[in-house]
Amino acid sequence: MRKLICLLLCLSLFAAPAFAETTAKPASLEERFSNFLVQNRLDGAGLSVSYYNTVTGERLDHHADRFYSVGRVWTLPLHMYYSEQEHAGAFDPPANDPEQVFTIDGLTLEKCRYQSILLNDDAVSEKMRDRLGSIGQYQQLLNDEFGHLDADALPDEFFSDTVYSTEFLLNCLIDYQRQTELFGNLMANFHQVQTDEGFGDTRYPYYMTHVRGVADGRYCDVGIISAPQPYLLACITTETLGGDQALSKINDFFSTEIAEASGQALEETTSTAARERRESDYRASAVQPAQQLKTAALLRWVAAAFGAALVLGAILTAICLLIRRRKHRHLREEEEYDE
């Protein structure tokens, strides 16, 4: 009996590690991301990342409170503010001068967008910014509208230059994504200047809209990625850590995470093929509303024709019944007359 107990005890001791391994709590997203950074030698100074899953609400912030120059990415919240104000009617002509058109240094708002976004004209972007006040006033305005950061925790350089953190930029993206009707035209403008660099140099064909910028040896990218679970991503890295290549790897990490969580097998491909696939999806989504309108019009026509046929059938039936009734009455009168 003692031998049997000892044998069972030994077996339990040998099985304990395996049992503990199978019952161990799975690694969190933060732990998996930290391991990914170590494995890819991206865990050095100068990396900031903010990620948000729009379906689950899961968020990850890695050194997200550090402020850096972000290149042309700074124009995203600028145009968001102007779009919001335009939607609110702030630039509508006054009642006493209905022909008046809002301009900035002689340029209409639409022309400003064209030159700032599509032509990457920094001078026009700066004129749009300066129209809203001093840099300090402008930065405070943007934080109140989109950044949502604690004003007391903002560094002094935030109010003296257009520097941002990934936390700030991600909060802008969250507002951007939640109000697609308001920012839809703006999103279309930014989509026209997509690049295959940064997030765009991905192995996976998820449709995305991203804005990339380079300044002071730092690479910044922010994007809305339409994966099975759409996610938002803001990242700032350095040339030492790989620049665009680091941005690409980080985006691919979250693409893989989303695919595995969704039970979808990722079809890895080249960056060129992935871009062509994304553009094909974009064109298909762009014509979808027109196709839906044609389908709706066809359905309305069929419904109208069916309704007209029912009405016509009812009228013809009523006429036939009336004729038969009158004929029947006439025959009865003839029979009575013969009698």
Coordinates of C-alpha atoms in Angstrom, one line a residue:
M1 CA 0.0 0.0 0.0
R2 CA 2.8 2.3 0.9
K3 CA 4.5 1.6 -2.4
L4 CA 1.4 2.4 -4.3
I5 CA 1.0 5.7 -2.4
C6 CA 4.7 6.6 -3.1
L7 CA 4.2 5.7 -6.8
L8 CA 1.1 7.9 -7.0
L9 CA 3.0 10.8 -5.2
C10 CA 5.9 10.5 -7.6
L11 CA 3.6 10.6 -10.6
S12 CA 1.8 13.6 -9.3
L13 CA 5.1 15.4 -8.8
F14 CA 6.1 14.7 -12.4
A15 CA 2.8 15.7 -13.8
A16 CA 2.5 18.9 -11.8
P17 CA 4.7 21.0 -14.1
A18 CA 2.8 19.9 -17.2
F19 CA -0.5 20.5 -15.5
A20 CA 0.7 23.9 -14.4
E21 CA 1.8 24.7 -17.9
T22 CA -1.6 23.7 -19.4
T23 CA -3.5 25.7 -16.8
A24 CA -1.2 28.8 -16.8
K25 CA -2.9 32.0 -17.8
P26 CA -2.2 32.9 -21.4
A27 CA 0.2 35.8 -22.1
S28 CA -1.5 39.2 -22.3
L29 CA -1.3 41.4 -25.4
E30 CA 1.2 43.6 -23.6
E31 CA 3.4 40.6 -22.8
R32 CA 3.2 39.3 -26.4
F33 CA 4.1 42.8 -27.7
S34 CA 7.0 43.1 -25.4
N35 CA 8.3 39.7 -26.5
F36 CA 7.9 40.8 -30.1
L37 CA 9.9 44.0 -29.5
V38 CA 12.7 42.0 -27.9
Q39 CA 12.8 39.4 -30.7
N40 CA 12.9 42.1 -33.4
R41 CA 15.3 44.3 -31.5
L42 CA 12.8 47.2 -31.3
D43 CA 12.9 47.6 -27.6
G44 CA 15.3 50.5 -27.6
A45 CA 14.7 54.1 -26.8
G46 CA 12.7 56.3 -29.1
L47 CA 9.8 53.9 -29.8
S48 CA 6.2 55.0 -29.0
V49 CA 3.1 52.9 -29.9
S50 CA -0.6 53.2 -29.3
Y51 CA -3.1 50.6 -30.5
Y52 CA -6.9 50.4 -30.2
N53 CA -9.2 47.5 -31.3
T54 CA -12.5 49.2 -32.3
V55 CA -14.5 46.0 -31.7
T56 CA -13.2 44.8 -28.4
G57 CA -12.1 48.1 -27.0
E58 CA -8.7 46.7 -26.1
R59 CA -6.0 49.3 -26.0
L60 CA -2.2 49.1 -25.7
D61 CA 0.1 52.1 -25.0
H62 CA 3.9 51.7 -25.1
H63 CA 5.8 54.9 -24.1
A64 CA 2.8 56.7 -25.5
D65 CA 3.2 59.9 -23.4
R66 CA 6.4 61.0 -25.1
F67 CA 6.2 64.0 -27.5
Y68 CA 8.0 64.2 -30.8
S69 CA 7.9 65.9 -34.1
V70 CA 5.7 63.8 -36.4
G71 CA 6.3 65.3 -39.9
R72 CA 3.2 65.8 -42.0
V73 CA 1.1 63.8 -39.6
W74 CA 0.5 67.0 -37.7
T75 CA -1.9 68.1 -40.5
L76 CA -4.4 65.3 -39.7
P77 CA -5.9 67.0 -36.5
L78 CA -5.6 70.3 -38.3
H79 CA -7.9 69.2 -41.1
M80 CA -10.1 67.4 -38.6
Y81 CA -10.8 70.6 -36.8
Y82 CA -11.6 72.5 -40.0
S83 CA -13.9 69.8 -41.1
E84 CA -15.7 69.8 -37.8
Q85 CA -16.1 73.6 -37.8
E86 CA -17.3 73.6 -41.4
H87 CA -19.9 70.9 -40.6
A88 CA -21.0 73.1 -37.7
G89 CA -21.5 76.1 -40.1
A90 CA -18.7 78.2 -38.7
F91 CA -17.6 79.2 -42.2
D92 CA -21.1 79.8 -43.7
P93 CA -21.6 83.3 -45.2
P94 CA -23.3 85.9 -42.9
A95 CA -26.9 86.7 -43.4
N96 CA -26.2 90.2 -44.6
D97 CA -23.7 89.0 -47.2
P98 CA -24.8 85.6 -48.6
E99 CA -22.2 85.7 -51.4
Q100 CA -19.2 85.9 -49.1
V101 CA -16.8 82.9 -49.3
F102 CA -14.5 81.9 -46.4
T103 CA -10.9 82.1 -47.5
I104 CA -7.5 81.7 -45.9
D105 CA -5.0 84.1 -47.6
G106 CA -7.2 84.1 -50.7
L107 CA -7.7 80.3 -50.8
T108 CA -11.0 78.6 -50.3
L109 CA -11.2 75.9 -47.7
E110 CA -11.4 73.3 -50.5
K111 CA -8.3 74.7 -52.2
C112 CA -6.5 74.7 -48.9
R113 CA -7.3 71.0 -48.4
Y114 CA -6.1 70.2 -51.9
Q115 CA -2.8 72.0 -51.5
S116 CA -2.2 70.9 -48.0
I117 CA -3.1 67.2 -48.3
L118 CA -2.6 66.3 -52.0
L119 CA 0.3 68.6 -52.7
N120 CA 1.8 68.4 -49.2
D121 CA 2.2 72.2 -49.2
D122 CA 3.6 73.1 -45.7
A123 CA 3.1 76.8 -46.3
V124 CA -0.6 76.4 -46.8
S125 CA -0.9 74.1 -43.8
E126 CA 0.9 76.6 -41.6
K127 CA -1.5 79.4 -42.8
M128 CA -4.4 77.3 -41.8
R129 CA -2.9 76.7 -38.4
D130 CA -2.0 80.4 -37.9
R131 CA -5.6 81.4 -38.7
L132 CA -6.7 79.7 -35.5
G133 CA -4.3 81.7 -33.2
S134 CA -0.9 81.4 -31.8
I135 CA 0.8 77.9 -31.7
G136 CA 0.0 77.7 -28.0
Q137 CA -3.7 78.6 -28.5
Y138 CA -3.9 76.2 -31.5
Q139 CA -2.4 73.3 -29.6
Q140 CA -4.7 73.8 -26.7
L141 CA -7.6 74.0 -29.1
L142 CA -6.7 70.6 -30.6
N143 CA -6.2 69.0 -27.3
D144 CA -9.6 70.1 -26.1
E145 CA -11.2 68.8 -29.3
F146 CA -9.4 65.6 -30.1
G147 CA -6.4 64.9 -27.9
H148 CA -8.2 64.7 -24.5
L149 CA -5.0 64.7 -22.5
D150 CA -4.6 66.1 -19.1
A151 CA -3.6 69.8 -19.7
D152 CA -1.6 69.9 -16.5
A153 CA 0.5 67.0 -17.7
L154 CA 1.3 68.4 -21.1
P155 CA 5.0 69.4 -21.6
D156 CA 6.0 73.0 -22.4
E157 CA 7.2 72.1 -25.9
F158 CA 3.6 71.0 -26.7
F159 CA 2.6 74.7 -26.6
S160 CA 5.5 76.0 -28.5
D161 CA 5.7 73.5 -31.4
T162 CA 3.6 71.0 -33.3
V163 CA 4.8 68.0 -31.4
Y164 CA 2.5 65.1 -30.4
S165 CA 2.5 61.8 -28.6
T166 CA 1.0 58.5 -30.0
E167 CA -1.5 58.7 -27.2
F168 CA -2.7 62.1 -28.5
L169 CA -2.7 60.9 -32.1
L170 CA -4.6 57.7 -31.3
N171 CA -7.3 59.8 -29.5
C172 CA -7.6 61.8 -32.7
L173 CA -8.0 58.6 -34.7
I174 CA -10.7 57.4 -32.3
D175 CA -12.7 60.6 -32.9
Y176 CA -12.0 60.3 -36.6
Q177 CA -13.3 56.7 -36.8
R178 CA -16.3 57.3 -34.7
Q179 CA -17.6 60.1 -37.0
T180 CA -17.0 58.7 -40.4
E181 CA -20.0 60.7 -41.9
L182 CA -18.4 63.9 -40.7
F183 CA -14.8 63.0 -41.8
G184 CA -15.6 60.8 -44.8
N185 CA -14.5 63.3 -47.4
L186 CA -11.4 64.1 -45.4
M187 CA -10.6 60.4 -45.2
A188 CA -11.0 60.1 -49.0
N189 CA -8.5 63.0 -49.5
F190 CA -5.9 61.4 -47.3
H191 CA -6.4 58.0 -49.0
Q192 CA -5.4 59.5 -52.3
V193 CA -1.9 60.1 -51.0
Q194 CA -1.3 56.6 -49.6
T195 CA 2.3 55.3 -49.8
D196 CA 3.9 51.8 -49.7
E197 CA 6.1 53.0 -46.8
G198 CA 5.5 52.6 -43.1
F199 CA 2.3 50.8 -42.4
G200 CA 1.7 50.6 -46.2
D201 CA 4.7 48.2 -46.5
T202 CA 2.6 45.3 -45.1
R203 CA 2.5 41.6 -46.1
Y204 CA -1.2 41.4 -45.4
P205 CA -3.9 42.8 -47.8
Y206 CA -6.0 44.7 -45.3
Y207 CA -7.5 47.9 -46.6
M208 CA -6.2 50.9 -44.7
T209 CA -6.0 54.7 -44.7
H210 CA -2.8 55.9 -43.1
V211 CA -0.8 59.2 -42.8
R212 CA 3.0 59.0 -42.6
G213 CA 5.5 61.7 -41.7
V214 CA 9.3 62.0 -41.2
A215 CA 10.9 64.8 -39.1
D216 CA 14.1 65.1 -37.0
G217 CA 15.2 61.6 -37.7
R218 CA 11.8 60.2 -36.5
Y219 CA 9.3 58.2 -38.5
C220 CA 5.6 58.5 -37.6
D221 CA 2.6 56.7 -39.0
V222 CA -1.1 56.7 -37.9
G223 CA -3.7 54.5 -39.6
I224 CA -7.2 53.0 -39.6
I225 CA -6.8 49.4 -40.7
S226 CA -9.9 47.6 -41.8
A227 CA -9.1 44.1 -40.5
P228 CA -11.8 41.6 -39.4
Q229 CA -11.7 43.6 -36.2
P230 CA -10.8 47.1 -37.4
Y231 CA -8.0 48.7 -35.4
L232 CA -6.3 52.0 -35.0
L233 CA -2.6 52.4 -34.7
A234 CA -0.2 55.3 -34.1
C235 CA 3.5 54.7 -34.0
I236 CA 6.6 56.8 -33.7
T237 CA 10.1 55.3 -34.2
T238 CA 13.6 56.3 -35.1
E239 CA 15.9 55.6 -38.0
T240 CA 18.2 53.7 -35.6
L241 CA 15.4 51.2 -34.9
G242 CA 14.7 50.7 -38.5
G243 CA 12.4 53.6 -39.5
D244 CA 9.8 52.5 -42.0
Q245 CA 10.8 48.9 -41.6
A246 CA 10.0 49.1 -37.9
L247 CA 6.6 50.7 -38.6
S248 CA 5.8 47.8 -41.0
K249 CA 6.8 45.1 -38.6
I250 CA 4.7 46.6 -35.8
N251 CA 1.6 46.9 -38.1
D252 CA 2.1 43.3 -39.2
F253 CA 2.3 42.2 -35.5
F254 CA -1.2 43.7 -34.8
S255 CA -2.5 42.3 -38.1
T256 CA -1.5 38.8 -37.0
E257 CA -3.0 39.3 -33.6
I258 CA -6.3 40.4 -35.1
A259 CA -6.3 37.5 -37.7
E260 CA -5.7 34.9 -35.0
A261 CA -8.3 36.4 -32.7
S262 CA -10.8 36.3 -35.6
G263 CA -9.9 32.7 -36.5
Q264 CA -8.8 33.9 -40.0
A265 CA -5.9 32.4 -41.8
L266 CA -3.7 35.3 -43.0
E267 CA -2.6 35.0 -46.6
E268 CA 0.9 36.4 -46.6
T269 CA 1.9 38.1 -49.9
T270 CA 4.3 40.7 -51.2
S271 CA 3.8 44.4 -50.4
T272 CA 3.0 45.2 -54.0
A273 CA 0.4 42.5 -54.3
A274 CA -1.1 43.5 -50.9
R275 CA -1.4 47.1 -52.1
E276 CA -3.1 46.0 -55.3
R277 CA -5.5 43.9 -53.3
R278 CA -6.2 46.9 -51.0
E279 CA -6.8 49.2 -53.9
S280 CA -9.1 46.7 -55.5
D281 CA -11.1 46.5 -52.3
Y282 CA -11.2 50.3 -52.1
R283 CA -12.5 50.6 -55.7
A284 CA -15.1 47.9 -55.0
S285 CA -16.2 49.7 -51.8
A286 CA -16.3 53.0 -53.7
V287 CA -18.7 51.7 -56.4
Q288 CA -20.8 49.8 -53.9
P289 CA -23.1 52.7 -53.1
A290 CA -23.9 53.3 -56.8
Q291 CA -24.6 49.6 -57.2
Q292 CA -26.9 49.7 -54.2
L293 CA -28.7 52.6 -55.7
K294 CA -29.2 50.8 -59.0
T295 CA -30.4 47.7 -57.2
A296 CA -32.8 49.8 -55.0
A297 CA -34.2 51.5 -58.1
L298 CA -34.7 48.1 -59.8
L299 CA -36.5 46.8 -56.8
R300 CA -38.7 49.9 -56.6
W301 CA -39.6 49.5 -60.3
V302 CA -40.4 45.8 -59.8
A303 CA -42.6 46.6 -56.8
A304 CA -44.4 49.4 -58.7
A305 CA -45.0 47.1 -61.7
F306 CA -46.3 44.3 -59.4
G307 CA -48.6 46.8 -57.6
A308 CA -49.9 48.1 -60.9
A309 CA -50.5 44.5 -62.1
L310 CA -52.5 43.8 -59.0
V311 CA -54.6 47.0 -59.4
L312 CA -55.2 46.2 -63.1
G313 CA -56.1 42.6 -62.3
A314 CA -58.6 43.8 -59.6
I315 CA -60.2 46.2 -62.0
L316 CA -60.5 43.6 -64.8
T317 CA -62.0 41.1 -62.4
A318 CA -64.5 43.6 -61.2
I319 CA -65.5 44.4 -64.8
C320 CA -65.9 40.7 -65.6
L321 CA -68.1 40.1 -62.6
L322 CA -70.2 43.1 -63.4
I323 CA -70.7 41.9 -67.0
R324 CA -71.6 38.4 -65.9
R325 CA -74.0 39.7 -63.4
R326 CA -75.7 41.9 -65.9
K327 CA -75.9 39.1 -68.4
H328 CA -77.3 36.7 -65.8
R329 CA -80.0 39.3 -64.9
H330 CA -80.9 39.8 -68.6
L331 CA -81.3 36.0 -69.1
R332 CA -83.6 35.9 -66.0
E333 CA -85.7 38.7 -67.4
E334 CA -86.1 36.9 -70.7
E335 CA -87.2 33.7 -69.0
E336 CA -89.8 35.6 -67.0
Y337 CA -91.1 37.3 -70.1
D338 CA -91.5 34.0 -72.0
E339 CA -93.5 32.6 -69.2

